[in-house]
Tab-separated table of N, CA and C in Angstrom:
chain	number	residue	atom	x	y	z
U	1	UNK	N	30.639	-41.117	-24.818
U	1	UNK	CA	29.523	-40.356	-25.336
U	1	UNK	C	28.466	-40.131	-24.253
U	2	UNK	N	28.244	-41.151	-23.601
U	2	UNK	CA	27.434	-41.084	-22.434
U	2	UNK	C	27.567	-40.072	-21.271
U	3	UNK	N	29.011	-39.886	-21.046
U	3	UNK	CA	29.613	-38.983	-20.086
U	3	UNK	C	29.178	-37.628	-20.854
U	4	UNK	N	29.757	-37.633	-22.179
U	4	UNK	CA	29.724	-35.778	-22.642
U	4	UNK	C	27.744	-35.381	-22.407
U	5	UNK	N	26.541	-36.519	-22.903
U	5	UNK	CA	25.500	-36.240	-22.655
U	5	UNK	C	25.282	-35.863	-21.052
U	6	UNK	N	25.950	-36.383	-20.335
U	6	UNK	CA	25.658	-36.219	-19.104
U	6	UNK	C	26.016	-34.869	-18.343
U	7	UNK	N	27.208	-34.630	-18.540
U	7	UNK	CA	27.957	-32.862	-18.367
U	7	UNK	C	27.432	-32.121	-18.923
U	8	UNK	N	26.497	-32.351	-20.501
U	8	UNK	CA	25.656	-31.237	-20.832
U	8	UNK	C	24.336	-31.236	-20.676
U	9	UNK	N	23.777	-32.181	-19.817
U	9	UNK	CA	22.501	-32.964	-19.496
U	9	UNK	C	22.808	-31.644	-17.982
U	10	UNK	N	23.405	-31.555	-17.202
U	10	UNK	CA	24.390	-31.221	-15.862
U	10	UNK	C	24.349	-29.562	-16.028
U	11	UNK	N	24.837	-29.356	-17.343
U	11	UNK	CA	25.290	-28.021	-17.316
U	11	UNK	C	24.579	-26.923	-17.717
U	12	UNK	N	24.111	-27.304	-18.955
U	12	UNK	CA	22.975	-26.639	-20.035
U	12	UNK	C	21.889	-26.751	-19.554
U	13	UNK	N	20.985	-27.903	-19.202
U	13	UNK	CA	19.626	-28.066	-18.653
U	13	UNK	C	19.398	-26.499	-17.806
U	14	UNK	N	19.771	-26.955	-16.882
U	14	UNK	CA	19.792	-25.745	-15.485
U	14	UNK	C	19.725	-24.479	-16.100
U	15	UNK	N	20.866	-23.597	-16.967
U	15	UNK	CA	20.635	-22.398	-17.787
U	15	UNK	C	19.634	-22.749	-18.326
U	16	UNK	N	18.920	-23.450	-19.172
U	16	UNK	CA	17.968	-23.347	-19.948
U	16	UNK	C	16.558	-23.301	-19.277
U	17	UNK	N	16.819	-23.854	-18.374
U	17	UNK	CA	15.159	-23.526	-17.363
U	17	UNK	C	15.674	-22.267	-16.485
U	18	UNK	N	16.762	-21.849	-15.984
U	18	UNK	CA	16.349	-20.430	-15.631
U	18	UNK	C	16.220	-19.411	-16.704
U	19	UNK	N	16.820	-19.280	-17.818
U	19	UNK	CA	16.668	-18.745	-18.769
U	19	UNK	C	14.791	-18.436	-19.436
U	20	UNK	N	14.118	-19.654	-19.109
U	20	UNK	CA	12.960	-19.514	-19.256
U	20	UNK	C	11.809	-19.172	-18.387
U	21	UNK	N	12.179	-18.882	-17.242
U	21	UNK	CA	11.636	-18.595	-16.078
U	21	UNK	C	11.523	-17.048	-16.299
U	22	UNK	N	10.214	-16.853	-15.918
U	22	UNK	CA	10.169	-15.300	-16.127
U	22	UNK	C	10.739	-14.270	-15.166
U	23	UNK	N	11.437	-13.341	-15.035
U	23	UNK	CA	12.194	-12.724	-14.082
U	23	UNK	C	11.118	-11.924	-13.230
U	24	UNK	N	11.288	-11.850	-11.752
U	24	UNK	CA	10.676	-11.200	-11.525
U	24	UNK	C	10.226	-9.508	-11.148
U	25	UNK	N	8.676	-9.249	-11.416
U	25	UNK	CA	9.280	-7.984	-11.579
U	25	UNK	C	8.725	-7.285	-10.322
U	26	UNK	N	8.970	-6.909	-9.507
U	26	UNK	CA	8.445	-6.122	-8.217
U	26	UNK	C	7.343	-4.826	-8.573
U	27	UNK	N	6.226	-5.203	-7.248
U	27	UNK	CA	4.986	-4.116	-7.239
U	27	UNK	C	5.492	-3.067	-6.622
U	28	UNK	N	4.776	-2.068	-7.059
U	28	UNK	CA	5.375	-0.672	-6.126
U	28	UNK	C	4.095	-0.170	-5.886
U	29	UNK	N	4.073	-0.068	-4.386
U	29	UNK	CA	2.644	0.579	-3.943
U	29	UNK	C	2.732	1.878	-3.615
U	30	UNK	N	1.632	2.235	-3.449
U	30	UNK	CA	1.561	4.107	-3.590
U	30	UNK	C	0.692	4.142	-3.091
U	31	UNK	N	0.900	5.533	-2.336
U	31	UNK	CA	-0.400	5.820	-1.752
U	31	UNK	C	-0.495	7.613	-0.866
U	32	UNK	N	-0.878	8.021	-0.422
U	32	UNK	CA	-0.844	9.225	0.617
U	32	UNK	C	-1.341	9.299	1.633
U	33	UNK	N	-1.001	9.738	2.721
U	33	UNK	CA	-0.921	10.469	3.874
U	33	UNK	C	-1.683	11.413	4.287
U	34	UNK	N	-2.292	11.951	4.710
U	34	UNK	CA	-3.330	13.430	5.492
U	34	UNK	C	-3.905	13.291	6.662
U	35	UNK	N	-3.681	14.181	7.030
U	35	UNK	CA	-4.141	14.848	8.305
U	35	UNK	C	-5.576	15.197	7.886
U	36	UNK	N	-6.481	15.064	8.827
U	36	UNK	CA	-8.177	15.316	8.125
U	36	UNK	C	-7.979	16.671	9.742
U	37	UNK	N	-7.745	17.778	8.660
U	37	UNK	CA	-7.719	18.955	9.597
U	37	UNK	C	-9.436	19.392	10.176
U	38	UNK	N	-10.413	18.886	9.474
U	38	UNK	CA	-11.667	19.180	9.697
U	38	UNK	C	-12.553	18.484	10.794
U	39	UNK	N	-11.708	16.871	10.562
U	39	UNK	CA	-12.683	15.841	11.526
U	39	UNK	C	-13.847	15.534	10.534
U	40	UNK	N	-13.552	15.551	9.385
U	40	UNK	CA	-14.758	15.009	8.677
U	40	UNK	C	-15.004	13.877	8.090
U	41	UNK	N	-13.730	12.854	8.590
U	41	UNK	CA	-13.432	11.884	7.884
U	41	UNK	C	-12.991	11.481	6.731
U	42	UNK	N	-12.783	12.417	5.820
U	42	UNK	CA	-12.484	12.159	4.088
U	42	UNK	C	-11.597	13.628	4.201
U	43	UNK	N	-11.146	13.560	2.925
U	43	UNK	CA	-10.036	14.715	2.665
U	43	UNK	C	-11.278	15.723	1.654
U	44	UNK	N	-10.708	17.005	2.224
U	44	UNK	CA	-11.486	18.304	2.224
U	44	UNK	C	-10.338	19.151	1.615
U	45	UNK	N	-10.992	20.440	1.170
U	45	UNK	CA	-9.831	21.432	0.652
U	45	UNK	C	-9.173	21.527	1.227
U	46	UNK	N	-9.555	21.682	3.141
U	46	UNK	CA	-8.732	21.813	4.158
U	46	UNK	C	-7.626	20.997	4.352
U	47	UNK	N	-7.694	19.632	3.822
U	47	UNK	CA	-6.775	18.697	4.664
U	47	UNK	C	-4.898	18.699	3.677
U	48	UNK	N	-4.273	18.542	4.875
U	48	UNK	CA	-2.910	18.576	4.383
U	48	UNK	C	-2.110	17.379	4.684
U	49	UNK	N	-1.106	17.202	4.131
U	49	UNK	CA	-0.780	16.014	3.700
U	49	UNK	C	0.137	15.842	4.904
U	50	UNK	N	0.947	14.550	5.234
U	50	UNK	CA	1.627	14.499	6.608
U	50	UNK	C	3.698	14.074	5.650
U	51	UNK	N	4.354	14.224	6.049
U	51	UNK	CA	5.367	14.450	5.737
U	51	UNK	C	6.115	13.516	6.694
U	52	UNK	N	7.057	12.336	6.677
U	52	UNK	CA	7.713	11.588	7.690
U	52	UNK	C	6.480	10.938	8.456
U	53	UNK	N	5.288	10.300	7.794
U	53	UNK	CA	4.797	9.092	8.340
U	53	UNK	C	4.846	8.043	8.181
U	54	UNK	N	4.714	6.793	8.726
U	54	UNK	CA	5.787	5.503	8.658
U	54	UNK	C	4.277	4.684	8.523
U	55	UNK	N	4.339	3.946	7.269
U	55	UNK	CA	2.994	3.027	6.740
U	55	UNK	C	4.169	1.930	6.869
U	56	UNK	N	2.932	0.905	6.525
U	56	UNK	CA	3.624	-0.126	6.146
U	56	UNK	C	2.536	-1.379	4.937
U	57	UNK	N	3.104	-2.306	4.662
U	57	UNK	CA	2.136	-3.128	3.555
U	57	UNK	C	2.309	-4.498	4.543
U	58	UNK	N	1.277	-5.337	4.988
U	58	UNK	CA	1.212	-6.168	5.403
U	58	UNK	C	0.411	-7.129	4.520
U	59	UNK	N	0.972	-8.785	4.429
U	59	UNK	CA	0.217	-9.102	3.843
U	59	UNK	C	-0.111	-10.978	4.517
U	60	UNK	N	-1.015	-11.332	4.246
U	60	UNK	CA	-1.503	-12.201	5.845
U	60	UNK	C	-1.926	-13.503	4.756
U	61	UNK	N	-1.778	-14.348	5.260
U	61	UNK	CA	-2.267	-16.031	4.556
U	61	UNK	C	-3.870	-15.788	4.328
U	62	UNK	N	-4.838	-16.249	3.426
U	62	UNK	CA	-5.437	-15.793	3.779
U	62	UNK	C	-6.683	-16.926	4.278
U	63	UNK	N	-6.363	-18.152	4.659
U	63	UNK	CA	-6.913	-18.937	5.598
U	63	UNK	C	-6.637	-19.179	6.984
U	64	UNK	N	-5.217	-18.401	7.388
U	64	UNK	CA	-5.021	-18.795	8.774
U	64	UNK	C	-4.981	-17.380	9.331
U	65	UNK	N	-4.814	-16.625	8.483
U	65	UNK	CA	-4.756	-14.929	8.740
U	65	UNK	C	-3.048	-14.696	9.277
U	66	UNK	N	-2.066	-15.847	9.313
U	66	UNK	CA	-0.849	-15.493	9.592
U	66	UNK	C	-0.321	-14.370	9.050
U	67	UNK	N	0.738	-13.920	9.557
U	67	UNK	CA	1.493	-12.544	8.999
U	67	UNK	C	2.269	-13.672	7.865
U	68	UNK	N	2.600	-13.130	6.881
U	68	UNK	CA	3.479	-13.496	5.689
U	68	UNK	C	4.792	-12.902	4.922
U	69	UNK	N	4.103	-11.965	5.079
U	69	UNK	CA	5.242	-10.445	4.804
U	69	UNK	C	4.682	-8.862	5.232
U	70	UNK	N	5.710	-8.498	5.359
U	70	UNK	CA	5.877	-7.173	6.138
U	70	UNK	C	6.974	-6.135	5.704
U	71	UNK	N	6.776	-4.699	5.326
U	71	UNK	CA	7.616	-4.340	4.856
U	71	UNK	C	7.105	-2.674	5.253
U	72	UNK	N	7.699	-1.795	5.794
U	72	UNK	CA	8.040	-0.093	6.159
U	72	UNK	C	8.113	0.527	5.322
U	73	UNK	N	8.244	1.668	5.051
U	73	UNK	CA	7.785	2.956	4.411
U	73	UNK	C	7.496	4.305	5.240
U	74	UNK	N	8.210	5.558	4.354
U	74	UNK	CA	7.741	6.575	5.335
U	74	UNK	C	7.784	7.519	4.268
U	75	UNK	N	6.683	8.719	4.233
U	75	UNK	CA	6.025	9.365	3.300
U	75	UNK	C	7.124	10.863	3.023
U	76	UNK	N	6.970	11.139	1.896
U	76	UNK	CA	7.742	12.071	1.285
U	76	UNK	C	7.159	13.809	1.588
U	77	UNK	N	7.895	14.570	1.274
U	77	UNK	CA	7.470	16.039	1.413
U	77	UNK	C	5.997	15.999	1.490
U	78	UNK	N	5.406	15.225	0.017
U	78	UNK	CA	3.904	15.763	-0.420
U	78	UNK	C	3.452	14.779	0.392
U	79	UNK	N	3.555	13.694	1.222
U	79	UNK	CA	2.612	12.971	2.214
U	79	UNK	C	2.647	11.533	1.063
U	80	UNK	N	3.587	11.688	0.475
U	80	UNK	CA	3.717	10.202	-0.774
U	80	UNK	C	4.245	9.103	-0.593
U	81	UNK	N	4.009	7.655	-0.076
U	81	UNK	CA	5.070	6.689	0.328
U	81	UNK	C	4.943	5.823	-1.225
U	82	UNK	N	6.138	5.261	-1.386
U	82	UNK	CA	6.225	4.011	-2.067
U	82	UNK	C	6.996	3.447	-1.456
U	83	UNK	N	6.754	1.646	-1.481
U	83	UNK	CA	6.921	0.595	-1.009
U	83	UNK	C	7.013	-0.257	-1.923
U	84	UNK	N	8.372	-0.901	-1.845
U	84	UNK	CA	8.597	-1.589	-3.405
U	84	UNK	C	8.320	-2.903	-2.443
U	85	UNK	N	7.295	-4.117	-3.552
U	85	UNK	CA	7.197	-5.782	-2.932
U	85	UNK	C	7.714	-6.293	-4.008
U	86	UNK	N	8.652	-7.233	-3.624
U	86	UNK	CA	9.334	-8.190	-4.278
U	86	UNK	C	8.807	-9.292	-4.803
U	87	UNK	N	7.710	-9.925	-4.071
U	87	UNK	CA	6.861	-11.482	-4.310
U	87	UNK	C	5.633	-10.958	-4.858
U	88	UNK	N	5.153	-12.212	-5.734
U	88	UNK	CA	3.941	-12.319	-6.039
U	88	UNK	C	3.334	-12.808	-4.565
U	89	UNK	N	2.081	-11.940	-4.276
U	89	UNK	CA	1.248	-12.526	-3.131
U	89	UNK	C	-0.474	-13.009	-3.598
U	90	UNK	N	-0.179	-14.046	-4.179
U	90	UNK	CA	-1.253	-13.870	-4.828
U	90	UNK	C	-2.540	-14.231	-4.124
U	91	UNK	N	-2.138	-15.750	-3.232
U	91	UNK	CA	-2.991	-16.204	-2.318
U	91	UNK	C	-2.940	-15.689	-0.918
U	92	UNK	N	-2.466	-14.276	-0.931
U	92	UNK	CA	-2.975	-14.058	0.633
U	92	UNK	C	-3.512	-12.053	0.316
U	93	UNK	N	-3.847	-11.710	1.342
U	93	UNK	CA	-4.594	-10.568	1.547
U	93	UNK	C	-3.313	-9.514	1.808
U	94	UNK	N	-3.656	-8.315	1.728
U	94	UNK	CA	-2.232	-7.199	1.690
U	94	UNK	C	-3.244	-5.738	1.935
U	95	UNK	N	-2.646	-5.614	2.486
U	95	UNK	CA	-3.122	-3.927	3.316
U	95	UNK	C	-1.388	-3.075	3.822
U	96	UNK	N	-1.892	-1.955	2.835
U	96	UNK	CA	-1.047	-0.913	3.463
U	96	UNK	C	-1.449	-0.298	4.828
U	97	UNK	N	-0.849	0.238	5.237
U	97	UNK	CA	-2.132	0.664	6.700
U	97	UNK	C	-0.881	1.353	7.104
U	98	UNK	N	-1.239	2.503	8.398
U	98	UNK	CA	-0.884	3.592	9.472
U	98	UNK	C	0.228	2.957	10.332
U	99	UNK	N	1.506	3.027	10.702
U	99	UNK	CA	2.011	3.258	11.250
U	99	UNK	C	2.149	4.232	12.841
U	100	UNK	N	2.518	5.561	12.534
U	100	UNK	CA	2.751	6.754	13.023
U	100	UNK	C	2.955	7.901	12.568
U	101	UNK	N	2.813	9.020	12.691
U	101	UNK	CA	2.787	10.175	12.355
U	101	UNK	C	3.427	10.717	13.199
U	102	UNK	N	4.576	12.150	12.576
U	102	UNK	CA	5.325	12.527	13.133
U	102	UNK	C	4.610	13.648	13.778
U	103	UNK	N	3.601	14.205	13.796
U	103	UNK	CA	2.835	15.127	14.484
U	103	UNK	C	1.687	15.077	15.348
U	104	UNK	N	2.501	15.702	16.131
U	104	UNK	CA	1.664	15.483	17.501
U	104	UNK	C	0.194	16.072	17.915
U	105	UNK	N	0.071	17.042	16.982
U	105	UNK	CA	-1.495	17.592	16.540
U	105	UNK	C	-2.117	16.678	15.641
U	106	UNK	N	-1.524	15.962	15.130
U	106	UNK	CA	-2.131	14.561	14.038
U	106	UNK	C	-1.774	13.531	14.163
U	107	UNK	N	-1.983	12.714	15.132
U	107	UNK	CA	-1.636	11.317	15.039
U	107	UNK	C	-2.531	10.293	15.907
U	108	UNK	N	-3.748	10.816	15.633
U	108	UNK	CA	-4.802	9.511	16.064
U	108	UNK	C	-5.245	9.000	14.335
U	109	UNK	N	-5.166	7.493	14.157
U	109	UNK	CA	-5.902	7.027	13.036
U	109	UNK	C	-7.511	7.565	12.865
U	110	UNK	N	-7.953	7.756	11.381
U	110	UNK	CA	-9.026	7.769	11.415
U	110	UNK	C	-9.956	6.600	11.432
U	111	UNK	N	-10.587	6.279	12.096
U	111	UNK	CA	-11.661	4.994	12.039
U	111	UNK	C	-11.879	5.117	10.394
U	112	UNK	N	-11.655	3.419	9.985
U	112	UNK	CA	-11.781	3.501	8.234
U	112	UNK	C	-10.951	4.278	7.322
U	113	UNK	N	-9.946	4.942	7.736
U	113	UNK	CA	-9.188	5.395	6.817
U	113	UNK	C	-7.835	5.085	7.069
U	114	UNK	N	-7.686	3.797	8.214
U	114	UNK	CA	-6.080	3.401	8.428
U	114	UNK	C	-5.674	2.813	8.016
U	115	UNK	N	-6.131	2.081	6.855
U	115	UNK	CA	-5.762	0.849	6.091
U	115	UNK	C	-6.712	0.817	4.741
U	116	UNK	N	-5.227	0.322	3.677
U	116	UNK	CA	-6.321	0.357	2.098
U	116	UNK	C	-6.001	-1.068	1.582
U	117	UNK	N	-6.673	-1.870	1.383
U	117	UNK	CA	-6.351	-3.206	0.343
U	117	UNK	C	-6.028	-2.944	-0.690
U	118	UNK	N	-4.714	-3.649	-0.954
U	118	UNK	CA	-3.628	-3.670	-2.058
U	118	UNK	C	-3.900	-4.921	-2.509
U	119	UNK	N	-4.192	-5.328	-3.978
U	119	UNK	CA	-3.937	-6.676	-4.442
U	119	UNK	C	-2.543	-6.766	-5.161
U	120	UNK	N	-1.641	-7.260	-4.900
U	120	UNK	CA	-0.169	-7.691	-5.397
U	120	UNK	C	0.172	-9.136	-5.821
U	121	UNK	N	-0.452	-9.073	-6.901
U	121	UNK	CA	-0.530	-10.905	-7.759
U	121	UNK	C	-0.502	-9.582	-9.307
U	122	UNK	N	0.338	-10.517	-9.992
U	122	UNK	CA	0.323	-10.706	-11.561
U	122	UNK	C	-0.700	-11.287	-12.286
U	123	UNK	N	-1.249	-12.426	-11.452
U	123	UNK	CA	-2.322	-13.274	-11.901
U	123	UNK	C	-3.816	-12.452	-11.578
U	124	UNK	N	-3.695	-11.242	-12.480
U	124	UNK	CA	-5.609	-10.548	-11.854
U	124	UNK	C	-5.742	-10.000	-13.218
U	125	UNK	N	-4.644	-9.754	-14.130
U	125	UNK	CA	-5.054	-9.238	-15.643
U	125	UNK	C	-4.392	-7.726	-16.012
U	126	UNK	N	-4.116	-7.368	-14.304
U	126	UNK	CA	-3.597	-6.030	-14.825
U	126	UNK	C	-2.049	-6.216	-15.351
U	127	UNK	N	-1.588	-5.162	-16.244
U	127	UNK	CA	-0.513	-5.000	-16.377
U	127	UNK	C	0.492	-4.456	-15.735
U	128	UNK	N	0.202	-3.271	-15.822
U	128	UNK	CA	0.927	-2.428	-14.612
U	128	UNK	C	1.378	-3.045	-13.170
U	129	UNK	N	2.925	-2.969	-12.914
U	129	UNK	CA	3.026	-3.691	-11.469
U	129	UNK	C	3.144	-2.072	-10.017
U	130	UNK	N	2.736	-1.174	-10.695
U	130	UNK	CA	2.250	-0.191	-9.642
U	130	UNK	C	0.724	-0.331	-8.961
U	131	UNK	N	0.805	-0.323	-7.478
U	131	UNK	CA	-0.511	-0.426	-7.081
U	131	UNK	C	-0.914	0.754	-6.393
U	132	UNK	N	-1.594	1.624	-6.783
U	132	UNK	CA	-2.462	2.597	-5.998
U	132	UNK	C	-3.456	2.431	-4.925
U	133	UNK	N	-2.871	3.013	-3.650
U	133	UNK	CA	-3.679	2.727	-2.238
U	133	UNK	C	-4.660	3.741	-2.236
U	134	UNK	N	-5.648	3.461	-1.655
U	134	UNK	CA	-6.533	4.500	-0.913
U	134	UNK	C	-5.873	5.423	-0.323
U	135	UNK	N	-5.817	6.760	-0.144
U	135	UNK	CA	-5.093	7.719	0.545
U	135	UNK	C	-5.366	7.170	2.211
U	136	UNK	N	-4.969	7.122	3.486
U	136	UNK	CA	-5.105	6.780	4.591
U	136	UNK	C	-4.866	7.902	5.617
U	137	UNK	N	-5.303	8.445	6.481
U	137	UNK	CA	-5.578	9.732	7.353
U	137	UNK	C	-5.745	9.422	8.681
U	138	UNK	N	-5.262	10.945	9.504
U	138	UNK	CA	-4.764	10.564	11.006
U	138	UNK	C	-6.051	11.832	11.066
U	139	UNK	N	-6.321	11.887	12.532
U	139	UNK	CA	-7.580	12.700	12.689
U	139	UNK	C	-6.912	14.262	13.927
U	140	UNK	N	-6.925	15.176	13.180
U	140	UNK	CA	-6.446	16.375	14.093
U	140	UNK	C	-6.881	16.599	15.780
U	141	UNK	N	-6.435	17.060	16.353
U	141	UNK	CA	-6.979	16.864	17.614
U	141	UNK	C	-8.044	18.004	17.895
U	142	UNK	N	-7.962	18.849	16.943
U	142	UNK	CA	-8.923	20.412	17.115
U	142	UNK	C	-9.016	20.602	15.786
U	143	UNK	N	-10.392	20.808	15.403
U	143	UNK	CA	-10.728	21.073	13.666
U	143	UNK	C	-10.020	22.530	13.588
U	144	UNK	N	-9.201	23.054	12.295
U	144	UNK	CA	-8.594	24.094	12.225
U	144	UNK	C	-10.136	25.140	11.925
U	145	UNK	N	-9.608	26.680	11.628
U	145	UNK	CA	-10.648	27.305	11.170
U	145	UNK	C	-10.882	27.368	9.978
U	146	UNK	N	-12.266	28.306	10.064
U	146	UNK	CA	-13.023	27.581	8.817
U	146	UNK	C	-13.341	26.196	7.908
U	147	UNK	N	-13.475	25.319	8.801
U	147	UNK	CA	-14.137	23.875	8.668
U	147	UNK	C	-15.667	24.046	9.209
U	148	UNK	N	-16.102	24.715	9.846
U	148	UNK	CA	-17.624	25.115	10.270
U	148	UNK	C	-17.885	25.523	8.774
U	149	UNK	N	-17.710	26.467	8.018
U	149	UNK	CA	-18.489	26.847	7.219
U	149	UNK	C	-17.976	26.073	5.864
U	150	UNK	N	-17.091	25.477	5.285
U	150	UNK	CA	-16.623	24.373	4.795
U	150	UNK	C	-17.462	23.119	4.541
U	151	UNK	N	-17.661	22.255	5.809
U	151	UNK	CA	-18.530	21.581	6.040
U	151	UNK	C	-19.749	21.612	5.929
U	152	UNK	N	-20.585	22.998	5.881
U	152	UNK	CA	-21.768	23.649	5.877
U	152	UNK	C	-21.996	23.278	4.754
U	153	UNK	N	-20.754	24.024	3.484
U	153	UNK	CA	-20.866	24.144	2.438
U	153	UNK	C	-21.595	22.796	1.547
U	154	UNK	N	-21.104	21.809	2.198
U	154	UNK	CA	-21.534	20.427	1.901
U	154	UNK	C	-22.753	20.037	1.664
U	155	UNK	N	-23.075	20.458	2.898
U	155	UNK	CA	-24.561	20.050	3.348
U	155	UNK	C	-25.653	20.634	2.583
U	156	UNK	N	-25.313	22.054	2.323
U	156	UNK	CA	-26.084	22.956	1.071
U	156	UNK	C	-26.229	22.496	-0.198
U	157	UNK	N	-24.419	21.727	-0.468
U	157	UNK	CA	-24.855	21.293	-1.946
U	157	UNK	C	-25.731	20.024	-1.947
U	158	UNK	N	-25.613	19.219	-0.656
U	158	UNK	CA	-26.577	18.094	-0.750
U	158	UNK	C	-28.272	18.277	-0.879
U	159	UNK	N	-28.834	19.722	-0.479
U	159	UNK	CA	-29.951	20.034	-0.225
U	159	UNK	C	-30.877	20.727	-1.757
């Protein structure tokens, strides 16, 4: 009797705690791509989206600042990446951020727009395991036309 408790002590236990373990379910981050055709720093009517740029989601300890995980991505027709994460990261920090851009008229980062904080933990209340990034932007090397009067336009409505 001792033996049969023991083979099902052996056998059953184990199924029964993975069985109760919650499966996990992977974040999918999102986010976009643009070219800031104006130089204005933020996306304008003008700005267009970049097509084959390579982001990535980094996510760092967040007392020693070590790398932890790391994972690639490269943006769709409309300038769209998703990046599926597998782990809860709950105790460390996560930024999608700039890679490269396949265009050579667009591929300096914009100061402040190369990187967006992603929180990827279950443990914050949201439901949803999709995370929406800040859109992130490369800076044109020559403002296209009509960004002079564009930009103007701005300044008028501020006045």
């Amino acid at each position: 009797m001792a033996r049969v408790f023991l083979l099902l002590a052996l056998c059953v236990l184990p199924a029964l705690v993975s069985a109760a373990r919650p499966g996990r379910n992977p974040f999918s981050v999102q986010g976009r791509v643009y070219c800031d055709t104006c130089l204005a720093g933020f996306e304008t009517p003008k700005t267009t989206y970049i097509a084959g740029s390579k982001v990535k989601v980094e996510c760092r300890d967040r007392k020693t600042q070590d790398l932890v995980y790391s994972k690639e991505g490269t943006t769709d027709s409309t300038g769209t990446y998703t990046i599926t994460v597998d782990e809860d990261h709950k105790d460390q920090v996560c930024d999608a951020m700039l890679v490269s851009s396949p265009r050579k008229d667009c591929s300096s980062p914009s100061a402040g727009r190369d990187r967006a904080r992603v929180i990827l933990t279950s443990y914050n209340g949201l439901v949803s395991t999709t995370r929406y990034a800040n859109a992130m932007g490369f800076m044109a090397a020559q403002p296209m036309s009509g960004c002079t009067e564009l930009l103007r336009s701005y300044q008028d409505f501020d006045n």
